[in-house]
Tab-separated table of C-alpha atoms and ligand atoms in Angstrom:
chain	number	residue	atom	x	y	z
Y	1	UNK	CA	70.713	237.805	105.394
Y	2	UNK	CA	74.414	237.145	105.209
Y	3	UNK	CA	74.968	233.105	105.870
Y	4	UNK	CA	76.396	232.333	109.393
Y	5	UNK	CA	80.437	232.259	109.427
Y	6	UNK	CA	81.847	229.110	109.986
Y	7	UNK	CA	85.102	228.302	108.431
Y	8	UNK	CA	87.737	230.902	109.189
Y	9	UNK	CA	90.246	231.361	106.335
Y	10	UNK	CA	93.642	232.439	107.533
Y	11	UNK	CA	96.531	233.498	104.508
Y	12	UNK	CA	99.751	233.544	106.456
Y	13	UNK	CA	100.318	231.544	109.395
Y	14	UNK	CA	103.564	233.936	111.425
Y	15	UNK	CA	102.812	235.359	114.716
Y	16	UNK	CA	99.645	236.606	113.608
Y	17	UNK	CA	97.977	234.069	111.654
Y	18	UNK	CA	98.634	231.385	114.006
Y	19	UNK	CA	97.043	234.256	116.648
Y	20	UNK	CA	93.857	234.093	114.568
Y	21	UNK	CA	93.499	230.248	114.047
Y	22	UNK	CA	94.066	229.656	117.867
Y	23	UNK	CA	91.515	232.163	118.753
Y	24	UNK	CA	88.991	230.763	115.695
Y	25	UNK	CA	89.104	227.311	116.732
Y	26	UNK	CA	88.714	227.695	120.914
Y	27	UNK	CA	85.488	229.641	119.517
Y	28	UNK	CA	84.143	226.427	117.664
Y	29	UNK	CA	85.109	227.710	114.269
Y	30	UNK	CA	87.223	225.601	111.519
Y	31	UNK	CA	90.283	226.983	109.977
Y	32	UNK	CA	91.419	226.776	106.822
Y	33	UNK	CA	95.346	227.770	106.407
Y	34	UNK	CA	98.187	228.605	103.740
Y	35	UNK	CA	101.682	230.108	103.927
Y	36	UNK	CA	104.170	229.958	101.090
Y	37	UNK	CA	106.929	228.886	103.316
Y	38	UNK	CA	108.897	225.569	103.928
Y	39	UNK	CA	107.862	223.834	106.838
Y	40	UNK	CA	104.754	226.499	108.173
Y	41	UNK	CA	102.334	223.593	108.994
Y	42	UNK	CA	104.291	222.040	111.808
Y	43	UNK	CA	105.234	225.706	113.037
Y	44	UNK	CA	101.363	226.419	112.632
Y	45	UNK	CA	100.623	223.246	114.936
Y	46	UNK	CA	103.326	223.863	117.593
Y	47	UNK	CA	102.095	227.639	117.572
Y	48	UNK	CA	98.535	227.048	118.226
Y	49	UNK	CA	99.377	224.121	120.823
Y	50	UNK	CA	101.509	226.443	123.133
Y	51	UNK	CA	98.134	228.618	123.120
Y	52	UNK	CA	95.562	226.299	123.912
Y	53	UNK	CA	96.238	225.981	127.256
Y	54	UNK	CA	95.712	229.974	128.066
Y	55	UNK	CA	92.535	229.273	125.844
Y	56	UNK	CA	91.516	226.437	128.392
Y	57	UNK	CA	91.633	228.717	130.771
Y	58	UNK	CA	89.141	231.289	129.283
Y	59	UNK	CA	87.408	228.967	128.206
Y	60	UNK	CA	86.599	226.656	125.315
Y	61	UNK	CA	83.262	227.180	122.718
Y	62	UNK	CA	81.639	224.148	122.209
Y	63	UNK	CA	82.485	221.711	119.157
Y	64	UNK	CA	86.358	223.852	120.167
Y	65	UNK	CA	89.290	221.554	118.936
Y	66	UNK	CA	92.799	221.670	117.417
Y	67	UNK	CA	91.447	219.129	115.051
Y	68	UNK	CA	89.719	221.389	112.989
Y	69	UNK	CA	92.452	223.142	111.561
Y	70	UNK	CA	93.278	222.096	107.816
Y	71	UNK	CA	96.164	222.911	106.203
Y	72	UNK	CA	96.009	223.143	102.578
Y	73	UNK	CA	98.306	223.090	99.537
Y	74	UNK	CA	97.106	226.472	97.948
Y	75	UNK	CA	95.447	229.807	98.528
Y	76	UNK	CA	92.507	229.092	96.225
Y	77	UNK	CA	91.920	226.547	98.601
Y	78	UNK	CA	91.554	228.897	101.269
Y	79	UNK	CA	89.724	231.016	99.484
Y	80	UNK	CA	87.055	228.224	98.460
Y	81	UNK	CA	86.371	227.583	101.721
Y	82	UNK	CA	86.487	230.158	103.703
Y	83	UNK	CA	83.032	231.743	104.919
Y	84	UNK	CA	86.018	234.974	105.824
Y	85	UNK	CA	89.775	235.519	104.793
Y	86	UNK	CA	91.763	237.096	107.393
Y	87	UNK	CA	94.925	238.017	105.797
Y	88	UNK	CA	98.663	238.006	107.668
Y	89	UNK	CA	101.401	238.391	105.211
Y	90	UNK	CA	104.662	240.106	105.775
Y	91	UNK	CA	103.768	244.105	105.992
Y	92	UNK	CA	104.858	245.264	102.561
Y	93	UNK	CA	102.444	247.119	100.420
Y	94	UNK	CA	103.383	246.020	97.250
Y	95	UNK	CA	103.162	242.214	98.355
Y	96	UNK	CA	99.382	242.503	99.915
Y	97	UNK	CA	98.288	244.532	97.261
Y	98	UNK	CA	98.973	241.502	94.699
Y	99	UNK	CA	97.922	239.011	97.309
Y	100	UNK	CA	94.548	240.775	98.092
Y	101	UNK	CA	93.978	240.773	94.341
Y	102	UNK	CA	94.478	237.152	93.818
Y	103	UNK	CA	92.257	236.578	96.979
Y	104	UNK	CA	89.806	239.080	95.870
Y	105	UNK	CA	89.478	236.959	92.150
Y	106	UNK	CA	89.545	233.440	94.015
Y	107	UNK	CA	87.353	233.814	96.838
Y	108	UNK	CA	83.050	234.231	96.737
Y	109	UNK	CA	82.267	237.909	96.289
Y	110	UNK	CA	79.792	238.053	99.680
Y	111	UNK	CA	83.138	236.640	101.497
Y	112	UNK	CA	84.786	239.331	103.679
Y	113	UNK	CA	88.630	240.127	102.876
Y	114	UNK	CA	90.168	241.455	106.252
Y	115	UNK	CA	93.890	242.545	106.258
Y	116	UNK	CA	96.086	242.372	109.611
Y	117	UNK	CA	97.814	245.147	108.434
Y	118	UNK	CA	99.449	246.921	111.320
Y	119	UNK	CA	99.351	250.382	109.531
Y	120	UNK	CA	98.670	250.091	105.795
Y	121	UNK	CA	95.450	251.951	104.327
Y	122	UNK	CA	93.028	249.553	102.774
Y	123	UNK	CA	92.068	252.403	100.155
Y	124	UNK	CA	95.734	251.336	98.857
Y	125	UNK	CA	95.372	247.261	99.514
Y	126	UNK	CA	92.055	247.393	97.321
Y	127	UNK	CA	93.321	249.339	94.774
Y	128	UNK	CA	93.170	246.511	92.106
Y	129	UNK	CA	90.361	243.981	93.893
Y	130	UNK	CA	87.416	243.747	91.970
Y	131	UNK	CA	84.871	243.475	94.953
Y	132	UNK	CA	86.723	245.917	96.564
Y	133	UNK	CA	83.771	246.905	98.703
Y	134	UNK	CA	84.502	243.631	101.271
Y	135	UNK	CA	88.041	244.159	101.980
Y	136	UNK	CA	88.258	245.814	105.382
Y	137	UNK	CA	91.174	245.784	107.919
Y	138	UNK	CA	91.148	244.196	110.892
Y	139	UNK	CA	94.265	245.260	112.844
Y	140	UNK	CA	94.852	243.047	115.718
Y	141	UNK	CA	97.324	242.386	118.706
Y	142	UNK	CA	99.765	240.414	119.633
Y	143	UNK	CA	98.535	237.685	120.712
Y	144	UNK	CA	95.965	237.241	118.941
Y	145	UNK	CA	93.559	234.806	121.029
Y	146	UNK	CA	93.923	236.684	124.058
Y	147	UNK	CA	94.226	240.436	123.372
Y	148	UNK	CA	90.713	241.536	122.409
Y	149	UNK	CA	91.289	244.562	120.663
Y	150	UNK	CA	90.900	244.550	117.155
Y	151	UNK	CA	91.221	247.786	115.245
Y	152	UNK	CA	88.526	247.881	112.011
Y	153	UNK	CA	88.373	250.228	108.964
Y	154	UNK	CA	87.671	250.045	105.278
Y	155	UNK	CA	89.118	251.908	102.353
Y	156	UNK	CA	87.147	254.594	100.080
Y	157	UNK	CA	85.706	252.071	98.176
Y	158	UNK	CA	84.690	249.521	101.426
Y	159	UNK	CA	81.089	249.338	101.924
Y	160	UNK	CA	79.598	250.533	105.171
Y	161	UNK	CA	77.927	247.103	105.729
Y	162	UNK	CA	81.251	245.044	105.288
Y	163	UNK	CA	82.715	246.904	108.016
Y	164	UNK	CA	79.203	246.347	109.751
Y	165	UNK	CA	79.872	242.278	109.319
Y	166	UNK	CA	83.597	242.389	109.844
Y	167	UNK	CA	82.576	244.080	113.332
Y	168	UNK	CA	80.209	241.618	114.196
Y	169	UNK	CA	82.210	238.665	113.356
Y	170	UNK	CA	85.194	240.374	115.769
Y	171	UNK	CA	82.547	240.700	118.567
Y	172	UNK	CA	81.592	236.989	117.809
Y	173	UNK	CA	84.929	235.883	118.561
Y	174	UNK	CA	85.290	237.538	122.015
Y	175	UNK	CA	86.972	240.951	120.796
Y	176	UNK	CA	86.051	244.474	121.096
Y	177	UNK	CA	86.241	245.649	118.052
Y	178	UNK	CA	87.045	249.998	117.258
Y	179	UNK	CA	85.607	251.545	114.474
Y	180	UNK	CA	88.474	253.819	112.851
Y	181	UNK	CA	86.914	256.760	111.988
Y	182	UNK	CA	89.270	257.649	109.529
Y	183	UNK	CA	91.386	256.136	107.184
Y	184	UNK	CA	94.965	257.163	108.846
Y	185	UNK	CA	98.557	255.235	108.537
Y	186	UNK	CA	99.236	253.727	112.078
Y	187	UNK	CA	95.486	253.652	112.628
Y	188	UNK	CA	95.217	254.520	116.577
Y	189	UNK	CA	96.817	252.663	118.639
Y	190	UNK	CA	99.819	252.191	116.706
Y	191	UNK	CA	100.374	255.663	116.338
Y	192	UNK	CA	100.703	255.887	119.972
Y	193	UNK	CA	103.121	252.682	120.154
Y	194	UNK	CA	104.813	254.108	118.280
Y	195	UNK	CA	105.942	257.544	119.566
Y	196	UNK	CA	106.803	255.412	122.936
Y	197	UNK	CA	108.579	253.136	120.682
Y	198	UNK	CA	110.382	256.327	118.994
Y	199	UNK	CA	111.795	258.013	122.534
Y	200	UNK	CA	112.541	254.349	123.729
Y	201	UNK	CA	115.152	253.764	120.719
Y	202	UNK	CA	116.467	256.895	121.706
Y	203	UNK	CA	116.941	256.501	125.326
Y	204	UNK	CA	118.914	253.650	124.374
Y	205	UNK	CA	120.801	254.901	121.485
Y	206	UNK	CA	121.838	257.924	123.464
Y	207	UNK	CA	123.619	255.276	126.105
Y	208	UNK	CA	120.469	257.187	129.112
Y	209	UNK	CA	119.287	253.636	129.894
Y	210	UNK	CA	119.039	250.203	129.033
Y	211	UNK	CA	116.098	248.127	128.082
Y	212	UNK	CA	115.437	246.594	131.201
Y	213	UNK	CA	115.448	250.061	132.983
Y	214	UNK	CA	112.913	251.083	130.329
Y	215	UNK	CA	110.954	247.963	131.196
Y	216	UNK	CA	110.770	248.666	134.465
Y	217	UNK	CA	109.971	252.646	133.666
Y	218	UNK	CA	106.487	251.322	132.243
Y	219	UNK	CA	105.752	247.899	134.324
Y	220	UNK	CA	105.752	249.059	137.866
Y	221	UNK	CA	103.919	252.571	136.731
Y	222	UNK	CA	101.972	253.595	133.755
Y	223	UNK	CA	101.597	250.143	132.506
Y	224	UNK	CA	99.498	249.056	135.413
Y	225	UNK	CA	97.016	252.009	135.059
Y	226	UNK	CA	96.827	251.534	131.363
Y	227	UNK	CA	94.773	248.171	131.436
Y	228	UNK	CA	92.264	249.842	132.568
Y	229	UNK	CA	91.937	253.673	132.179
Y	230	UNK	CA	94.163	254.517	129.446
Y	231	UNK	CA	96.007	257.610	129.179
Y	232	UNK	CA	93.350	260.384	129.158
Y	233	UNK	CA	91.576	259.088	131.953
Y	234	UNK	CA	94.567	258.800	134.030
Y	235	UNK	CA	95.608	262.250	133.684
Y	236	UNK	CA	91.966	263.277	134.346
Y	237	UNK	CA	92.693	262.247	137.818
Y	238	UNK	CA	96.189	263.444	137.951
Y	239	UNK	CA	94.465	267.119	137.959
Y	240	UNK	CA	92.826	266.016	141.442
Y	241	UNK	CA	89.440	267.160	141.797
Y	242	UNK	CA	89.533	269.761	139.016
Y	243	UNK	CA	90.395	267.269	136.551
Y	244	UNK	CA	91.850	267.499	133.151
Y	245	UNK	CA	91.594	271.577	133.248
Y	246	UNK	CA	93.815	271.602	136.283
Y	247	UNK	CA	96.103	268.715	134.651
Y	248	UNK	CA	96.645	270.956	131.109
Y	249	UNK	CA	96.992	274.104	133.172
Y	250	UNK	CA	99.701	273.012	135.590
Y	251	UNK	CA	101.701	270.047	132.900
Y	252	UNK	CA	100.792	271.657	129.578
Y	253	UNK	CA	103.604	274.318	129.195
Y	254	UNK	CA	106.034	271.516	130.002
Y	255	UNK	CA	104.675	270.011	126.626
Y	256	UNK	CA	107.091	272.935	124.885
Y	257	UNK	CA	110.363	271.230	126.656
Y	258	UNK	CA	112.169	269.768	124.316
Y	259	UNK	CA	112.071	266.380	126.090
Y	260	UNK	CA	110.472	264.218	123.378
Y	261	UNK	CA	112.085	263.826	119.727
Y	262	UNK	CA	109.910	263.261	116.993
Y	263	UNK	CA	112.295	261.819	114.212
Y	264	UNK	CA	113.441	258.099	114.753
Y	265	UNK	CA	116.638	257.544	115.399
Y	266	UNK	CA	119.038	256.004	113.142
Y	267	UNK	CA	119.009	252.320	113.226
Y	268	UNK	CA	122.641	251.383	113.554
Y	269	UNK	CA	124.329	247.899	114.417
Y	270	UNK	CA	125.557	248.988	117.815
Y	271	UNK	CA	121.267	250.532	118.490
Y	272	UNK	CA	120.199	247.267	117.256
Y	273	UNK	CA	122.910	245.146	119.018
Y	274	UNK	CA	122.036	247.029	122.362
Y	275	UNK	CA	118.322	245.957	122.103
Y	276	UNK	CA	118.689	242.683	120.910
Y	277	UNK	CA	121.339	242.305	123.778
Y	278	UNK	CA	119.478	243.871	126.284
Y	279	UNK	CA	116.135	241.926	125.766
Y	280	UNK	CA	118.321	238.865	125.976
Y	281	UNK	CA	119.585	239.377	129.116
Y	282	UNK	CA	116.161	240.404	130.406
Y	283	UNK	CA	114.877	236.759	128.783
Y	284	UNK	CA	117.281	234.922	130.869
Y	285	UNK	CA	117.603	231.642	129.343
Y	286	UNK	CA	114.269	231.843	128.881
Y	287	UNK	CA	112.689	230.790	125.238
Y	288	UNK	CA	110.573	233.042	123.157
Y	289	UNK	CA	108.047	230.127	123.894
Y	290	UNK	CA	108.739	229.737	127.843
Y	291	UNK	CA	108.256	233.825	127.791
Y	292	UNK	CA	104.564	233.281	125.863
Y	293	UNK	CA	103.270	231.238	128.287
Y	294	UNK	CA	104.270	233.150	131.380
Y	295	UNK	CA	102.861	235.993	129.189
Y	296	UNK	CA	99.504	234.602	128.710
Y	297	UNK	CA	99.161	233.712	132.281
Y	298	UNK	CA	99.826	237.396	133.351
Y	299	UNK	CA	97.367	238.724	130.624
Y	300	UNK	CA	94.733	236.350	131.867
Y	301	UNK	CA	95.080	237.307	135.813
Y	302	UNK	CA	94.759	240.769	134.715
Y	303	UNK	CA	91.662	240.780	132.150
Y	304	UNK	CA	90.283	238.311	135.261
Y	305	UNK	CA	90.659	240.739	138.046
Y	306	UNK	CA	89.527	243.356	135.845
Y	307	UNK	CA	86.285	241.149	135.004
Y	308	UNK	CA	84.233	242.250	138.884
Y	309	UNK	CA	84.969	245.960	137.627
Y	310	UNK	CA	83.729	245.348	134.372
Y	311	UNK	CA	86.532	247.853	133.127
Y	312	UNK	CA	88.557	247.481	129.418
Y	313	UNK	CA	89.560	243.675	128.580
Y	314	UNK	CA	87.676	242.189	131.759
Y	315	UNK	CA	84.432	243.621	130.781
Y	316	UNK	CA	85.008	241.714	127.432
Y	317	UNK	CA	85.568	238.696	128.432
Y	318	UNK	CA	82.828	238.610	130.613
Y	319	UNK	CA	80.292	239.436	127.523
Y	320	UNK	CA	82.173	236.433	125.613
Y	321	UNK	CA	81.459	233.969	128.562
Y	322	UNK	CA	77.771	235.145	129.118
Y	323	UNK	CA	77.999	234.668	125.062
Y	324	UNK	CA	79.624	230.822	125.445
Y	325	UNK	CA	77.012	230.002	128.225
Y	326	UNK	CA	74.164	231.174	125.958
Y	327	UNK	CA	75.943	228.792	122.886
Y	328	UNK	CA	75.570	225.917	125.219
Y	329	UNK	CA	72.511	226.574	126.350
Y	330	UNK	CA	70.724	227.167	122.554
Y	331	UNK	CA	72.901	225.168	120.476
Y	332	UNK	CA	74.454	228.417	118.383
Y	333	UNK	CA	77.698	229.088	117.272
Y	334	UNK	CA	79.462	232.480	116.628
Y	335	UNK	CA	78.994	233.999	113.536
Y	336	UNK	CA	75.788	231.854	113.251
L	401	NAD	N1	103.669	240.967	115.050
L	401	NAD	C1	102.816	241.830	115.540
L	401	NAD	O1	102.894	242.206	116.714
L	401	NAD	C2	101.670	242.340	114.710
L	401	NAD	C3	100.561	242.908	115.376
L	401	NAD	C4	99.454	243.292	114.613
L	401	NAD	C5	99.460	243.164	113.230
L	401	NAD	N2	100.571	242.650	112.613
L	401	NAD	C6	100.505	242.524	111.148
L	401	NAD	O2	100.230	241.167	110.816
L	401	NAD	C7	100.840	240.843	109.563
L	401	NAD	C8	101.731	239.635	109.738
L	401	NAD	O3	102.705	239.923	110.722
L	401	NAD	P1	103.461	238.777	111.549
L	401	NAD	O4	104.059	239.460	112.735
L	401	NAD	O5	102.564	237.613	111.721
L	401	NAD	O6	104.640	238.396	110.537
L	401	NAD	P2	105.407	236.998	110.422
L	401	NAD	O7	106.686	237.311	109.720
L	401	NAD	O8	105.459	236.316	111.733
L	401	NAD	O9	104.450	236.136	109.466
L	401	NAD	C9	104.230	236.447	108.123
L	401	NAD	C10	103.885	235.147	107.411
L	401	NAD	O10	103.501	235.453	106.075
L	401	NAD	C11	104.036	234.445	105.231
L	401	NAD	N3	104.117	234.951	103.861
L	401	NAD	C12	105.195	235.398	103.169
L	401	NAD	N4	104.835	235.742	101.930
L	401	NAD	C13	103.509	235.491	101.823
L	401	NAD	C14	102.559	235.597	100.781
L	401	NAD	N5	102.899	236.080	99.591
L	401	NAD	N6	101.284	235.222	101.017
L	401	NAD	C15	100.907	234.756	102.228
L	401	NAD	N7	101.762	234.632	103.256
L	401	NAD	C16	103.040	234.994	103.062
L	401	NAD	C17	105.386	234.116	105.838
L	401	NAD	O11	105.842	232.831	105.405
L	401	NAD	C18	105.061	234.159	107.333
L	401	NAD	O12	104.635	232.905	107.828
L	401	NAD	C19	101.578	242.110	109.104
L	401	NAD	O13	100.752	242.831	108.246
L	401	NAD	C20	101.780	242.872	110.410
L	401	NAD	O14	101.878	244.267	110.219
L	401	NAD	C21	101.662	242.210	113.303
């Protein structure tokens, strides 16, 4: 019997770090955090302060606070306290792999070692851990405390029941956890990101549309039905009654036309200079901050409609409420 999880060790405190420390502590966890750079802790504190309100609004785990998050001087100190390590450093294999070794040598060998990679294997981030039967990957999304999908695989030398306990911590903290089957670059949904990503760049590139207009090409369409069907679903119904037969039947030859490209394009000055201006007119004035907020308020009308239908996202946050009201009612904690 593995002891309960109660201090939440976070190495690298960017985007995603500060994701997992805000969504640790509105669960009633402490958090322990390092980053090597000038000036992280205040960034740290402002990040997980613009997210506490949207956690408010789900709702708060007893003993929840700011207060316990502890910034310390060192990652040994992380490591030493930490009842689980989840990793966030810049996505370059040759840095984790060095980090995960010096975690894997400071930190308790029953301690769980999860990476945030977004796409490296953790048969290559283990290569030189000595326990390397704990380090899993948990791949999560941005941001952190409110998306609950968390993507979780282990390496060739990862032992089943460390990707057993890394699951059940996720669930714990109000996620829904996927198994990864196998160990692919890009994992799943990444993979699919990505090729959207890939024909965006070169709708762009090729002068067809600006970002906005791509924007808009997802928002008012196929983003709305993916919250809560997905793709595969969705074109189910798009056959009518026969289904997905009808659906490959009739759209499947068009999968030959060469409308999709499979190499990225080229990342010039004037592709990246179109982006970066065309997101900035679609921010308006508005900060990177403002734009979280407004963000997080969408996200949470959405996963809250989507709660009475007990589809995707809404169905999850209704099993982490009935699992708050039970903590209040019994005096447990996640991960206990
Ligand atoms: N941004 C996303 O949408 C997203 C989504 C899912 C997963 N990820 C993954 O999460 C990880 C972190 O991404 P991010 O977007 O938070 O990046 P980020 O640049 O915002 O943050 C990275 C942090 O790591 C710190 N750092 C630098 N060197 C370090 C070291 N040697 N040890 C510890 N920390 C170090 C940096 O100071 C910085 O604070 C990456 O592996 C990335 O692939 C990112």
């Amino acid at each position: 019997m593995q002891p309960p999880i109660r201090t939440l060790g976070v190495v690298g405190t960017g985007v995603i770090g500060a994701g997992w420390a805000a969504r640790a502590l509105a669960h009633g966890l402490r958090v322990v955090a390092w980053d090597p750079a000038p000036g992280w802790q205040a960034r740290l504190t402002a990040a997980v302060d613009n997210a506490w309100p949207a956690l408010e609004k789900v709702g708060l785990y007893r003993g929840a606070s700011v207060d316990r998050l502890r910034c310390v001087d060192s990652m040994d100190a992380v490591c030493e306290a930490a009842d689980f390590i989840q990793e966030s450093a810049p996505e370059q294999l040759a840095l984790k792999r060095s980090l995960h070794e010096r975690i894997d040598a400071a930190a308790r060998s029953s301690v769980i070692v999860a990476s945030s990679t977004s796409g490296l294997l953790p048969t290559e981030l283990q290569s030189r851990c000595r326990h390397p039967h704990r380090l899993v990957v948990g791949h999560p999304f941005n941001p952190v405390y409110l998306l609950p999908l968390v993507e979780v695989l282990g390496g060739t030398r990862t032992s089943a029941e460390s990707v057993t306990r890394a699951i059940a911590f996720y669930r714990d903290l109000g996620m829904h956890p996927l198994r990864v089957r196998t160990e692919i670059e890009g994992f799943l949904s990444d993979r699919l990101q990505e090729a959207l990503w890939r024909e965006l760049l070169h709708l762009v590139n090729d002068g067809v549309a600006t970002t906005e207009e791509l924007d808009a090409a997802i928002v008012y369409g196929p983003g709305l039905r993916w919250a809560f069907m997905g793709t595969c679903l969705t074109f189910h119904m798009a056959g009518g009654d026969a289904g997905m037969d009808h659906f490959m039947k009739q759209f499947g030859p068009a999968l030959k036309l060469p409308w999709t490209r499979l190499e990225a394009p080229e990342l010039t000055d004037t592709l990246v200079e179109r982006m970066a201006h065309g997101t900035r007119r679609q921010a308006a004035g508005r900060t990177v901050k403002e734009l979280e907020r407004l963000r997080d308020d969408c996200l949470i009308a959405i996963m809250q409609a989507l709660r009475q239908y007990e589809v995707g996202a809404g169905r999850t946050l209704a099993e982490d409420e009935a699992r708050r009201l039970g903590e209040k009612r019994n005096g447990t904690k996640p991960g206990g």
